[in-house]
Tab-separated table of C-alpha atoms in Angstrom:
chain	number	residue	atom	x	y	z
A	1	MET	CA	-53.470	-41.638	7.582
A	2	ALA	CA	-51.874	-39.816	4.713
A	3	ALA	CA	-53.515	-36.621	5.832
A	4	ARG	CA	-52.100	-37.018	9.290
A	5	LYS	CA	-48.632	-37.575	7.915
A	6	HIS	CA	-48.939	-34.515	5.762
A	7	SER	CA	-50.142	-32.458	8.677
A	8	ARG	CA	-47.177	-33.593	10.726
A	9	ARG	CA	-44.798	-32.756	7.936
A	10	MET	CA	-46.326	-29.329	7.619
A	11	THR	CA	-45.897	-28.696	11.320
A	12	VAL	CA	-42.272	-29.798	11.271
A	13	GLY	CA	-41.621	-27.618	8.253
A	14	ILE	CA	-43.133	-24.608	9.911
A	15	ILE	CA	-41.188	-25.165	13.112
A	16	LEU	CA	-37.946	-25.546	11.191
A	17	PHE	CA	-38.648	-22.405	9.226
A	18	ILE	CA	-39.355	-20.399	12.356
A	19	VAL	CA	-36.200	-21.626	14.080
A	20	ILE	CA	-34.075	-20.612	11.109
A	21	ALA	CA	-35.815	-17.250	10.997
A	22	ILE	CA	-34.948	-16.682	14.653
A	23	LEU	CA	-31.307	-17.533	14.043
A	24	LEU	CA	-31.227	-15.220	11.058
A	25	CYS	CA	-32.623	-12.408	13.184
A	26	ILE	CA	-29.905	-12.904	15.762
A	27	THR	CA	-27.034	-13.108	13.300
A	28	THR	CA	-28.248	-10.117	11.339
A	29	PHE	CA	-28.556	-8.054	14.461
A	30	ALA	CA	-25.077	-9.075	15.644
A	31	LEU	CA	-23.638	-8.213	12.276
A	32	ILE	CA	-24.735	-4.618	12.223
A	33	TYR	CA	-24.474	-3.912	15.914
A	34	SER	CA	-21.767	-1.461	16.914
A	35	MET	CA	-19.846	-1.543	13.680
A	36	ILE	CA	-18.948	1.357	11.465
A	37	SER	CA	-17.957	0.771	7.880
A	38	VAL	CA	-16.611	2.992	5.170
A	39	ASP	CA	-16.593	0.885	2.049
A	40	SER	CA	-15.529	1.040	-1.578
A	41	HIS	CA	-12.272	2.950	-1.389
A	42	ILE	CA	-11.015	2.833	-4.957
A	43	PHE	CA	-7.435	3.099	-6.156
A	44	GLU	CA	-6.344	2.989	-9.754
A	45	ALA	CA	-2.883	3.338	-11.261
A	46	GLY	CA	-2.215	5.425	-14.345
A	47	TYR	CA	-0.198	4.304	-17.354
A	48	VAL	CA	2.364	5.550	-19.860
A	49	LYS	CA	1.947	4.796	-23.528
A	50	LEU	CA	3.376	6.275	-26.741
A	51	ASP	CA	2.471	5.991	-30.378
A	52	LEU	CA	5.558	6.327	-32.613
A	53	ASN	CA	4.457	6.978	-36.187
A	54	GLY	CA	1.768	4.323	-35.902
A	55	GLY	CA	4.438	1.623	-36.212
A	56	VAL	CA	5.178	2.673	-39.798
A	57	PRO	CA	8.923	2.821	-40.682
A	58	VAL	CA	10.297	6.332	-41.057
A	59	ILE	CA	12.392	5.324	-44.059
A	60	GLU	CA	11.784	2.228	-46.137
A	61	VAL	CA	14.311	-0.313	-47.270
A	62	ASP	CA	15.846	0.672	-50.605
A	63	GLU	CA	13.804	3.845	-50.655
A	64	PHE	CA	16.931	5.865	-51.275
A	65	ILE	CA	20.401	5.162	-52.609
A	66	PHE	CA	22.641	7.526	-50.763
A	67	GLU	CA	25.482	9.315	-52.429
A	68	PRO	CA	28.106	11.477	-50.758
A	69	GLY	CA	26.594	14.830	-49.860
A	70	MET	CA	23.028	13.558	-50.114
A	71	THR	CA	20.497	14.541	-47.436
A	72	VAL	CA	17.104	12.964	-46.911
A	73	VAL	CA	14.476	14.441	-44.566
A	74	LYS	CA	11.608	12.298	-43.359
A	75	GLU	CA	8.757	13.257	-41.082
A	76	PHE	CA	7.235	11.114	-38.384
A	77	TYR	CA	5.028	11.733	-35.343
A	78	LEU	CA	5.139	10.948	-31.652
A	79	GLU	CA	1.853	10.914	-29.740
A	80	ASN	CA	1.353	10.741	-25.993
A	81	LEU	CA	-1.410	8.229	-25.174
A	82	SER	CA	-0.613	8.220	-21.453
A	83	THR	CA	-2.726	9.468	-18.575
A	84	TRP	CA	-0.136	12.095	-17.644
A	85	ASP	CA	2.435	14.373	-19.253
A	86	VAL	CA	5.631	12.552	-20.134
A	87	TYR	CA	9.308	13.088	-20.796
A	88	TYR	CA	10.480	11.259	-23.864
A	89	LYS	CA	13.621	10.230	-25.651
A	90	ILE	CA	14.218	8.871	-29.108
A	91	TYR	CA	16.993	6.451	-29.939
A	92	PHE	CA	18.166	3.765	-32.339
A	93	ALA	CA	18.266	0.068	-31.588
A	94	ASN	CA	19.261	-3.149	-33.405
A	95	THR	CA	21.566	-1.162	-35.637
A	96	GLU	CA	23.259	-3.149	-38.436
A	97	GLY	CA	25.317	-2.224	-41.445
A	98	GLU	CA	28.544	-0.472	-42.228
A	99	LEU	CA	26.876	2.902	-42.546
A	100	ALA	CA	25.916	2.901	-38.862
A	101	ASP	CA	28.983	5.000	-38.029
A	102	ILE	CA	28.905	7.083	-41.165
A	103	LEU	CA	25.409	8.325	-41.854
A	104	GLN	CA	24.698	11.496	-39.884
A	105	ILE	CA	21.250	11.504	-38.347
A	106	THR	CA	19.456	14.505	-36.881
A	107	ILE	CA	16.152	14.338	-35.011
A	108	ALA	CA	14.500	17.735	-34.779
A	109	ASP	CA	11.313	19.324	-33.572
A	110	GLY	CA	10.910	22.092	-36.086
A	111	GLU	CA	13.966	24.256	-35.792
A	112	LYS	CA	15.006	22.743	-32.505
A	113	ILE	CA	17.480	19.891	-32.722
A	114	LEU	CA	16.731	17.125	-30.267
A	115	TYR	CA	19.397	14.596	-31.203
A	116	GLU	CA	22.339	14.586	-33.538
A	117	GLY	CA	24.832	11.835	-34.274
A	118	THR	CA	25.272	8.467	-35.912
A	119	ALA	CA	23.043	5.497	-35.429
A	120	THR	CA	25.550	3.771	-33.177
A	121	GLY	CA	25.894	6.900	-31.077
A	122	LEU	CA	22.201	7.382	-30.483
A	123	THR	CA	21.472	4.357	-28.298
A	124	ARG	CA	19.045	4.008	-25.429
A	125	GLU	CA	21.784	4.290	-22.841
A	126	SER	CA	23.510	7.241	-24.399
A	127	VAL	CA	20.641	9.607	-25.190
A	128	LYS	CA	18.947	11.752	-22.595
A	129	ALA	CA	15.362	12.845	-22.327
A	130	ALA	CA	14.317	15.682	-24.558
A	131	ASP	CA	14.241	19.063	-22.849
A	132	ASP	CA	10.542	19.549	-23.290
A	133	GLU	CA	7.541	17.499	-22.235
A	134	LEU	CA	4.827	15.826	-24.216
A	135	ALA	CA	1.419	16.745	-22.844
A	136	ILE	CA	-1.478	14.277	-22.488
A	137	GLY	CA	-2.875	13.518	-25.912
A	138	GLU	CA	-0.316	15.689	-27.702
A	139	LYS	CA	0.838	14.572	-31.114
A	140	ARG	CA	4.103	16.077	-32.216
A	141	ILE	CA	5.531	16.035	-35.725
A	142	LEU	CA	9.279	15.473	-35.775
A	143	THR	CA	11.780	15.203	-38.564
A	144	ALA	CA	14.609	12.733	-39.107
A	145	THR	CA	17.381	13.970	-41.377
A	146	PHE	CA	19.822	11.470	-42.883
A	147	HIS	CA	22.970	12.994	-44.331
A	148	PHE	CA	25.694	11.111	-46.155
A	149	PRO	CA	28.881	13.125	-45.644
A	150	LYS	CA	30.516	14.440	-48.778
A	151	GLU	CA	33.938	13.415	-47.585
A	152	ALA	CA	32.985	9.745	-47.304
A	153	GLY	CA	35.427	7.698	-49.344
A	154	ASN	CA	35.022	4.894	-51.842
A	155	GLU	CA	35.136	2.338	-49.083
A	156	THR	CA	31.586	3.351	-48.153
A	157	GLN	CA	30.187	2.317	-51.510
A	158	ASP	CA	27.582	-0.367	-51.524
A	159	ARG	CA	27.132	-0.242	-47.806
A	160	THR	CA	23.843	-0.505	-45.878
A	161	LEU	CA	22.216	0.588	-42.669
A	162	TYR	CA	19.352	-1.098	-40.821
A	163	PHE	CA	17.936	0.210	-37.579
A	164	ASP	CA	14.878	0.369	-35.333
A	165	LEU	CA	13.711	3.831	-34.369
A	166	CYS	CA	12.433	3.736	-30.771
A	167	ALA	CA	10.898	6.112	-28.256
A	168	ASP	CA	10.645	5.811	-24.485
A	169	ALA	CA	8.517	7.861	-22.138
A	170	THR	CA	8.225	8.356	-18.408
A	171	GLN	CA	5.677	10.346	-16.439
A	172	THR	CA	6.611	13.850	-15.330
A	173	LYS	CA	4.718	13.382	-12.042
A	174	ASN	CA	6.993	12.837	-9.032
A	175	ASN	CA	9.938	12.523	-11.413
A	176	PRO	CA	11.976	15.698	-11.346
A	177	GLU	CA	15.149	13.892	-12.379
A	178	ARG	CA	13.525	12.501	-15.511
A	179	LEU	CA	14.357	8.918	-14.656
A	180	PHE	CA	13.409	6.212	-17.132
A	181	TYR	CA	12.809	2.671	-15.838
B	1	MET	CA	-66.384	-44.143	8.751
B	2	SER	CA	-63.327	-42.283	7.759
B	3	HIS	CA	-63.203	-38.566	7.819
B	4	TYR	CA	-61.979	-36.581	5.002
B	5	TYR	CA	-59.082	-34.130	4.963
B	6	ASP	CA	-58.377	-31.985	2.000
B	7	ALA	CA	-55.451	-33.436	0.207
B	8	PRO	CA	-53.142	-30.544	-0.484
B	9	LYS	CA	-51.893	-29.796	-3.904
B	10	ARG	CA	-48.359	-30.821	-4.564
B	11	SER	CA	-47.287	-27.224	-5.030
B	12	ARG	CA	-48.025	-26.278	-1.397
B	13	ALA	CA	-45.516	-28.550	0.324
B	14	PRO	CA	-42.543	-27.478	-1.806
B	15	LEU	CA	-43.399	-23.852	-1.050
B	16	ILE	CA	-42.560	-24.357	2.594
B	17	THR	CA	-39.453	-26.301	1.642
B	18	VAL	CA	-38.287	-23.572	-0.708
B	19	SER	CA	-38.934	-20.909	1.901
B	20	THR	CA	-36.948	-22.853	4.481
B	21	ILE	CA	-34.061	-23.375	2.083
B	22	VAL	CA	-33.949	-19.656	1.253
B	23	MET	CA	-33.871	-18.799	4.930
B	24	ALA	CA	-31.123	-21.320	5.533
B	25	ILE	CA	-29.018	-19.813	2.752
B	26	LEU	CA	-29.482	-16.348	4.210
B	27	LEU	CA	-28.441	-17.698	7.585
B	28	VAL	CA	-25.264	-19.218	6.154
B	29	ILE	CA	-24.384	-15.932	4.471
B	30	SER	CA	-25.003	-14.046	7.679
B	31	LEU	CA	-22.798	-16.441	9.640
B	32	TYR	CA	-20.031	-16.125	7.047
B	33	LEU	CA	-20.094	-12.338	7.309
B	34	LEU	CA	-19.968	-12.583	11.072
B	35	ALA	CA	-16.949	-14.850	10.850
B	36	GLY	CA	-14.934	-11.865	9.836
B	37	ARG	CA	-12.098	-11.654	7.341
B	38	GLU	CA	-9.258	-14.139	7.573
B	39	ASN	CA	-7.130	-12.915	4.716
B	40	PRO	CA	-6.659	-9.232	3.939
B	41	THR	CA	-6.289	-10.071	0.271
B	42	GLY	CA	-9.565	-11.983	-0.004
B	43	SER	CA	-11.751	-11.159	-2.914
B	44	SER	CA	-15.124	-11.017	-1.259
B	45	THR	CA	-16.902	-7.741	-0.975
B	46	ILE	CA	-18.529	-6.679	2.239
B	47	GLY	CA	-21.198	-4.075	2.089
B	48	GLY	CA	-21.172	-1.125	-0.149
B	49	SER	CA	-22.431	1.704	1.932
B	50	VAL	CA	-21.778	3.527	5.140
B	51	ILE	CA	-23.829	2.176	8.023
B	52	PRO	CA	-25.357	5.147	9.771
B	53	SER	CA	-24.853	5.626	13.467
B	54	GLY	CA	-27.644	5.851	15.985
B	55	PRO	CA	-27.967	7.337	19.441
B	56	ASN	CA	-27.648	3.961	21.116
B	57	GLU	CA	-24.693	2.651	19.157
B	58	LEU	CA	-21.372	2.179	20.829
B	59	ILE	CA	-19.438	3.990	18.141
B	60	SER	CA	-20.430	6.500	15.546
B	61	ASP	CA	-19.090	7.987	12.399
B	62	LYS	CA	-18.456	11.653	13.140
B	63	ASN	CA	-17.645	12.614	9.599
B	64	GLU	CA	-21.145	13.012	8.247
B	65	ASP	CA	-20.250	16.233	6.492
B	66	GLY	CA	-16.848	15.196	5.286
B	67	ASP	CA	-15.706	12.981	2.471
B	68	VAL	CA	-13.887	10.090	4.107
B	69	ARG	CA	-13.831	7.759	1.159
B	70	PHE	CA	-10.614	7.384	-0.827
B	71	VAL	CA	-11.084	7.628	-4.576
B	72	LEU	CA	-7.645	7.854	-6.143
B	73	GLY	CA	-7.341	7.521	-9.876
B	74	ASN	CA	-4.324	7.921	-12.132
B	75	MET	CA	-1.871	7.077	-9.384
B	76	PHE	CA	1.815	7.136	-10.210
B	77	PRO	CA	4.857	6.147	-8.161
B	78	GLY	CA	5.462	8.777	-5.541
B	79	ASP	CA	1.793	9.700	-5.054
B	80	ARG	CA	0.439	9.962	-1.517
B	81	GLU	CA	-3.038	10.777	-0.201
B	82	THR	CA	-4.070	11.259	3.424
B	83	LYS	CA	-7.492	11.454	5.054
B	84	LYS	CA	-8.617	11.858	8.635
B	85	ILE	CA	-11.565	9.857	9.910
B	86	VAL	CA	-13.016	10.551	13.339
B	87	ILE	CA	-14.746	7.738	15.222
B	88	GLY	CA	-16.896	8.662	18.208
B	89	ILE	CA	-17.196	6.331	21.208
B	90	GLU	CA	-20.358	6.645	23.224
B	91	ASP	CA	-20.095	3.697	25.585
B	92	LYS	CA	-17.804	4.127	28.557
B	93	GLY	CA	-17.317	0.409	28.904
B	94	VAL	CA	-15.282	0.251	25.744
B	95	LYS	CA	-11.751	-1.065	26.259
B	96	ALA	CA	-10.410	-0.941	22.772
B	97	LEU	CA	-11.245	0.152	19.287
B	98	CYS	CA	-10.514	-2.277	16.497
B	99	PHE	CA	-9.854	-1.357	12.907
B	100	GLY	CA	-9.658	-3.693	9.956
B	101	ILE	CA	-9.361	-3.450	6.185
B	102	ASN	CA	-10.727	-5.872	3.633
B	103	VAL	CA	-9.518	-6.093	0.038
B	104	ALA	CA	-12.814	-6.205	-1.814
B	105	ALA	CA	-11.257	-6.401	-5.276
B	106	GLU	CA	-7.890	-5.929	-6.956
B	107	SER	CA	-5.990	-6.529	-10.143
B	108	ALA	CA	-2.316	-7.269	-10.755
B	109	ASN	CA	-1.874	-7.868	-6.986
B	110	PHE	CA	-1.923	-4.136	-6.457
B	111	SER	CA	-2.189	-4.619	-2.697
B	112	GLU	CA	1.411	-5.919	-2.735
B	113	VAL	CA	2.771	-2.483	-3.556
B	114	MET	CA	0.086	-0.126	-2.268
B	115	GLY	CA	1.480	1.383	0.887
B	116	ILE	CA	-0.670	2.376	3.861
B	117	THR	CA	0.065	4.268	7.036
B	118	VAL	CA	-2.402	4.218	9.937
B	119	VAL	CA	-1.956	6.733	12.727
B	120	ALA	CA	-4.341	6.920	15.686
B	121	GLY	CA	-4.029	8.486	19.088
B	122	GLY	CA	-0.776	10.085	18.051
B	123	GLU	CA	0.920	6.769	17.396
B	124	THR	CA	1.689	4.992	14.142
B	125	LEU	CA	-0.211	1.734	14.237
B	126	TYR	CA	1.091	0.469	10.945
B	127	ASP	CA	3.252	1.502	8.013
B	128	GLY	CA	3.675	-0.948	5.174
B	129	THR	CA	1.836	-2.539	2.297
B	130	VAL	CA	-1.851	-3.328	2.271
B	131	LYS	CA	-1.080	-6.999	1.701
B	132	ASN	CA	0.944	-7.279	4.895
B	133	LEU	CA	-1.502	-5.294	7.013
B	134	PRO	CA	-2.613	-7.312	10.069
B	135	GLN	CA	-6.260	-8.358	10.129
B	136	ILE	CA	-6.978	-6.160	13.122
B	137	LEU	CA	-5.286	-3.030	14.418
B	138	ARG	CA	-6.334	-2.670	18.014
B	139	LEU	CA	-6.169	0.592	19.925
B	140	GLU	CA	-6.378	0.258	23.711
B	141	PHE	CA	-7.603	3.073	25.924
B	142	ASP	CA	-9.610	3.734	29.064
B	143	GLY	CA	-13.371	4.224	28.912
B	144	ASP	CA	-13.342	8.026	28.949
B	145	VAL	CA	-12.289	8.583	25.391
B	146	GLU	CA	-15.022	10.251	23.379
B	147	GLU	CA	-13.530	10.145	19.936
B	148	ILE	CA	-10.499	8.861	18.148
B	149	GLU	CA	-9.060	10.356	15.003
B	150	TYR	CA	-7.572	7.986	12.457
B	151	GLU	CA	-5.137	9.445	9.983
B	152	ILE	CA	-4.864	7.051	7.077
B	153	SER	CA	-2.490	7.539	4.167
B	154	PHE	CA	-2.108	5.567	0.968
B	155	TYR	CA	0.989	5.880	-1.182
B	156	LEU	CA	2.942	4.326	-4.012
B	157	ASP	CA	6.688	4.068	-3.581
B	158	THR	CA	8.809	5.454	-6.417
B	159	SER	CA	10.235	1.984	-6.968
B	160	VAL	CA	6.876	0.553	-8.075
B	161	GLY	CA	7.430	-0.991	-11.488
B	162	ASN	CA	5.681	-0.843	-14.838
B	163	GLU	CA	3.778	-4.084	-14.257
B	164	TYR	CA	1.378	-2.201	-11.953
B	165	GLN	CA	0.229	0.248	-14.605
B	166	ARG	CA	-3.585	0.313	-14.839
B	167	ALA	CA	-3.834	-1.820	-11.683
B	168	THR	CA	-6.897	-1.334	-9.479
B	169	LEU	CA	-7.683	-1.901	-5.823
B	170	THR	CA	-10.921	-1.603	-3.820
B	171	LEU	CA	-10.868	-1.601	-0.020
B	172	ASP	CA	-13.456	-1.617	2.764
B	173	PHE	CA	-12.763	-0.172	6.218
B	174	ASP	CA	-14.422	-1.391	9.421
B	175	TRP	CA	-14.286	-0.186	13.022
B	176	TRP	CA	-15.740	-1.976	16.013
B	177	VAL	CA	-15.319	-1.961	19.763
B	178	ALA	CA	-14.100	-4.554	22.220
B	179	HIS	CA	-15.217	-4.791	25.806
B	180	THR	CA	-12.843	-7.357	27.204
B	181	ASP	CA	-9.808	-6.488	29.231
B	182	TYR	CA	-6.337	-6.186	27.935
B	183	VAL	CA	-4.627	-9.497	27.286
B	184	ALA	CA	-0.863	-9.428	27.431
B	185	PRO	CA	0.701	-11.130	24.452
B	186	PRO	CA	2.690	-14.254	25.175
B	187	VAL	CA	6.437	-14.012	25.479
B	188	GLU	CA	8.519	-14.848	22.473
B	189	ASP	CA	9.079	-18.500	23.345
B	190	GLY	CA	5.354	-19.132	23.320
B	191	THR	CA	4.797	-19.520	27.065
B	192	PRO	CA	1.842	-17.647	28.527
B	193	PRO	CA	2.461	-14.485	30.527
B	194	VAL	CA	3.228	-14.809	34.225
B	195	GLU	CA	0.342	-14.273	36.608
B	196	ASP	CA	1.632	-11.108	38.144
B	197	GLU	CA	1.997	-9.376	34.823
B	198	THR	CA	-0.483	-6.539	34.839
B	199	PRO	CA	-1.572	-4.454	31.934
B	200	PRO	CA	-0.172	-0.944	31.752
B	201	GLU	CA	-2.239	1.683	33.521
B	202	LYS	CA	-1.904	4.370	30.917
B	203	PRO	CA	-3.764	3.973	27.660
B	204	THR	CA	-1.568	2.101	25.258
B	205	ILE	CA	-1.701	1.238	21.635
B	206	THR	CA	-1.157	-2.362	20.660
B	207	ILE	CA	-1.054	-4.020	17.323
B	208	ASP	CA	-2.711	-7.416	17.087
B	209	LEU	CA	-0.554	-9.550	14.822
B	210	THR	CA	-2.071	-12.933	15.623
B	211	GLY	CA	-4.978	-12.682	13.264
B	212	GLY	CA	-7.549	-11.555	15.791
B	213	LYS	CA	-8.268	-12.374	19.375
B	214	ASP	CA	-11.766	-13.475	20.352
B	215	ASP	CA	-12.483	-10.190	22.059
B	216	CYS	CA	-11.851	-8.277	18.881
B	217	VAL	CA	-13.886	-10.432	16.518
B	218	PRO	CA	-17.033	-8.625	15.350
B	219	TRP	CA	-19.566	-11.098	16.729
B	220	CYS	CA	-18.162	-10.753	20.240
B	221	ILE	CA	-18.820	-7.062	20.459
B	222	GLY	CA	-21.518	-6.182	22.944
B	223	ILE	CA	-21.893	-9.778	24.085
B	224	CYS	CA	-19.626	-9.668	27.113
B	225	PRO	CA	-21.460	-7.130	29.284
B	226	TRP	CA	-24.994	-8.277	30.114
B	227	CYS	CA	-26.603	-4.970	29.242
B	228	ALA	CA	-25.635	-5.409	25.593
B	229	LEU	CA	-27.481	-8.752	25.472
B	230	LEU	CA	-30.830	-7.152	26.162
B	231	PRO	CA	-31.536	-5.927	22.610
B	232	LEU	CA	-30.607	-9.326	21.232
B	233	ALA	CA	-32.802	-11.022	23.817
B	234	ALA	CA	-35.705	-8.736	22.919
B	235	VAL	CA	-35.472	-9.653	19.239
B	236	ALA	CA	-35.237	-13.352	20.036
B	237	ALA	CA	-38.184	-13.131	22.437
B	238	ILE	CA	-40.383	-11.441	19.841
B	239	ALA	CA	-39.493	-14.077	17.286
B	240	LEU	CA	-40.258	-16.855	19.764
B	241	ILE	CA	-43.624	-15.335	20.640
B	242	VAL	CA	-44.495	-15.197	16.959
B	243	ALA	CA	-43.491	-18.819	16.561
B	244	LEU	CA	-45.637	-19.858	19.529
B	245	ILE	CA	-48.614	-17.938	18.194
B	246	PHE	CA	-48.257	-19.659	14.834
B	247	LEU	CA	-48.129	-23.076	16.449
B	248	ILE	CA	-51.046	-22.433	18.793
B	249	LEU	CA	-53.236	-21.169	16.002
B	250	LEU	CA	-52.309	-24.103	13.803
B	251	LEU	CA	-53.173	-26.603	16.535
B	252	ALA	CA	-56.424	-24.799	17.305
B	253	ARG	CA	-57.400	-24.890	13.674
B	254	LYS	CA	-56.723	-28.614	13.463
B	255	LYS	CA	-58.781	-29.264	16.570
B	256	LYS	CA	-61.669	-27.227	15.269
B	257	LYS	CA	-61.573	-29.031	11.968
B	258	LYS	CA	-61.713	-32.415	13.736
B	259	GLU	CA	-64.694	-31.352	15.803
B	260	GLU	CA	-66.488	-30.086	12.741
B	261	GLU	CA	-65.922	-33.378	10.984
B	262	ARG	CA	-67.228	-35.305	13.966
B	263	ALA	CA	-70.323	-33.136	14.198
B	264	HIS	CA	-70.982	-33.516	10.527
B	265	ARG	CA	-70.755	-37.300	10.721
B	266	ARG	CA	-73.121	-37.341	13.677
B	267	MET	CA	-75.581	-35.230	11.802
B	268	MET	CA	-75.468	-37.459	8.777
B	269	ARG	CA	-76.141	-40.538	10.889
B	270	ASP	CA	-79.217	-39.026	12.630
B	271	LEU	CA	-80.988	-37.768	9.561
B	272	ALA	CA	-83.495	-40.291	7.996
B	273	PRO	CA	-83.541	-39.120	4.446
B	274	PRO	CA	-80.166	-38.406	3.168
B	275	PRO	CA	-79.766	-34.705	2.793
B	276	PRO	CA	-78.725	-33.382	-0.574
B	277	PRO	CA	-75.055	-32.996	-0.810
B	278	PRO	CA	-74.098	-29.562	0.351
B	279	ALA	CA	-72.780	-27.113	-2.176
B	280	PRO	CA	-69.081	-26.724	-2.053
B	281	ALA	CA	-68.114	-23.964	0.287
B	282	PRO	CA	-66.610	-20.976	-1.454
B	283	VAL	CA	-62.960	-20.388	-0.797
B	284	PRO	CA	-62.754	-17.263	1.353
B	285	ALA	CA	-60.028	-14.659	1.052
B	286	PRO	CA	-57.159	-15.248	3.460
B	287	LYS	CA	-57.893	-12.138	5.517
B	288	LYS	CA	-61.420	-13.351	6.208
B	289	SER	CA	-60.296	-16.638	7.675
B	290	THR	CA	-61.979	-17.899	10.813
B	291	GLY	CA	-58.649	-17.873	12.589
B	292	GLY	CA	-59.656	-14.516	13.883
B	293	GLY	CA	-57.667	-11.408	14.451
B	294	GLY	CA	-54.840	-13.456	15.876
B	295	TYR	CA	-53.328	-13.917	12.443
B	296	GLY	CA	-53.244	-10.238	11.860
B	297	TRP	CA	-51.461	-9.632	15.157
B	298	ALA	CA	-49.142	-12.550	14.437
B	299	ILE	CA	-48.165	-11.063	11.131
B	300	LEU	CA	-47.587	-7.688	12.755
B	301	PHE	CA	-45.062	-9.121	15.144
B	302	GLY	CA	-43.891	-11.419	12.366
B	303	THR	CA	-40.467	-12.477	11.312
B	304	LEU	CA	-38.469	-10.517	8.776
B	305	SER	CA	-38.600	-12.754	5.737
B	306	ILE	CA	-41.050	-13.180	2.887
B	307	GLY	CA	-41.204	-16.944	3.527
B	308	SER	CA	-43.377	-16.457	6.623
B	309	SER	CA	-46.154	-14.885	4.568
B	310	ALA	CA	-45.768	-17.589	1.951
B	311	VAL	CA	-46.129	-20.274	4.632
B	312	LEU	CA	-49.176	-18.505	6.092
B	313	SER	CA	-50.942	-18.246	2.765
B	314	SER	CA	-50.228	-21.892	2.016
B	315	ILE	CA	-51.769	-22.959	5.347
B	316	LEU	CA	-54.875	-20.846	4.829
B	317	LYS	CA	-55.478	-21.945	1.269
B	318	GLN	CA	-55.091	-25.565	2.204
B	319	THR	CA	-57.528	-25.512	5.120
B	320	HIS	CA	-60.277	-23.747	3.189
B	321	LYS	CA	-60.306	-25.877	0.082
B	322	PRO	CA	-63.703	-27.249	-0.933
B	323	LYS	CA	-64.400	-30.547	0.803
B	324	LYS	CA	-65.590	-33.646	-0.974
B	325	PRO	CA	-69.244	-34.329	-0.222
B	326	PRO	CA	-69.643	-37.317	2.153
B	327	LYS	CA	-71.229	-40.504	0.883
B	328	PRO	CA	-74.844	-40.951	2.021
B	329	PRO	CA	-75.209	-43.696	4.673
B	330	LYS	CA	-76.874	-46.993	3.693
B	331	ARG	CA	-80.490	-47.286	4.746
B	332	LYS	CA	-81.368	-50.037	7.208
B	333	LYS	CA	-84.250	-52.250	6.195
B	334	LYS	CA	-87.123	-52.192	8.617
């Protein structure tokens, strides 16, 4: 009795298996019939990224006590970590202190002056992109010169200046007008 | 007196069950792929290689020597890349060529800003983002067209923002043919077209924006004309023949086993002294089974899956297991 039941179960199982196999044949055939595919088209966007002095401040708090006529030169670097050449601009943000309109700041690339003015005059909106480009992977050493004018009066004594030095970049590709977004 | 059947081991029955379940899963996957793509931004991947054309196929890829796959890295706003892909049509009964794109993978919703332009037959079928691309772009023509050139361009508008930096997108392209006649789209208020509205005589290019008509869905291709059913029917017939052969051989084996049991019982009854119990029969190799050459032929024509051979081996092993020796009959007192 048990053997007969088992035999019947086996037969049903085999029939079911064969039916499913037939259906699989049909669907597989229909799937590949008269269809052309070109697969795996890959698109990837590039990116723009800068390294400004490794995040280290160019000039530390209380590093210098400026006197009229005093000039301090500090070096810092700007490195292009993007996947394309970039235009760049350097500016000051979050400026605080009474010396913001007094201290003369010059950003230079060797002998070439990139920016010149006071901290309040060198904002993101007011500065333009540097004339030259920063190539992929290029690391450029720049200098920031801080000059306290000799003619500054006594009212400038015991004054301070705080600022964030920032850099923006935009790809040179398809961007002839050097637009920053 | 009861006859004995070899009780199968418990591992044999689940083998058939497992095989059937595997086949069922494959069938579900196959049906899902046939169902086509409902959402151009779906994340499933279809295929990964170019399906080669054959002499009997309705359409063929005529770019065997050319690179028709887009591989664009380091894209920036303003970039644009164009490729031409030629599709050959070898069946004169073809009414339309359908083209569809599937988003196999993406990050940062890149398909929302990736622009695509599709030009075929001298007309622009679509110009917009990949995300808004209709499921099917249908190109109507008469049956004498031998090949159609698709000019496909991908671009990034200059307004694309910084949030799409490092974004990625992977697309699959499919072409297939439709054999049904032109169906005029309904008028704007939803009413069906009037009866005397006839399709244009000159080849036209239409864009299917309804998500796919039945005649452009992949599984319908080749079904409508009877001649295209023949290959399918041939495959189904072969599979059915194999199934019948399996069943016939199984039934024959059962019948033979019953007769052998009956003969053995008869023999045991007639003999005066009880014969010594026979030595257990050695288990033969499956290929030497007494089923004859029929199994070999059956396997030749066999189905495509591994489960069929697993089922076959389970049947053979079960039926050739050593039998328990029968109990000697009681002697009658004279």
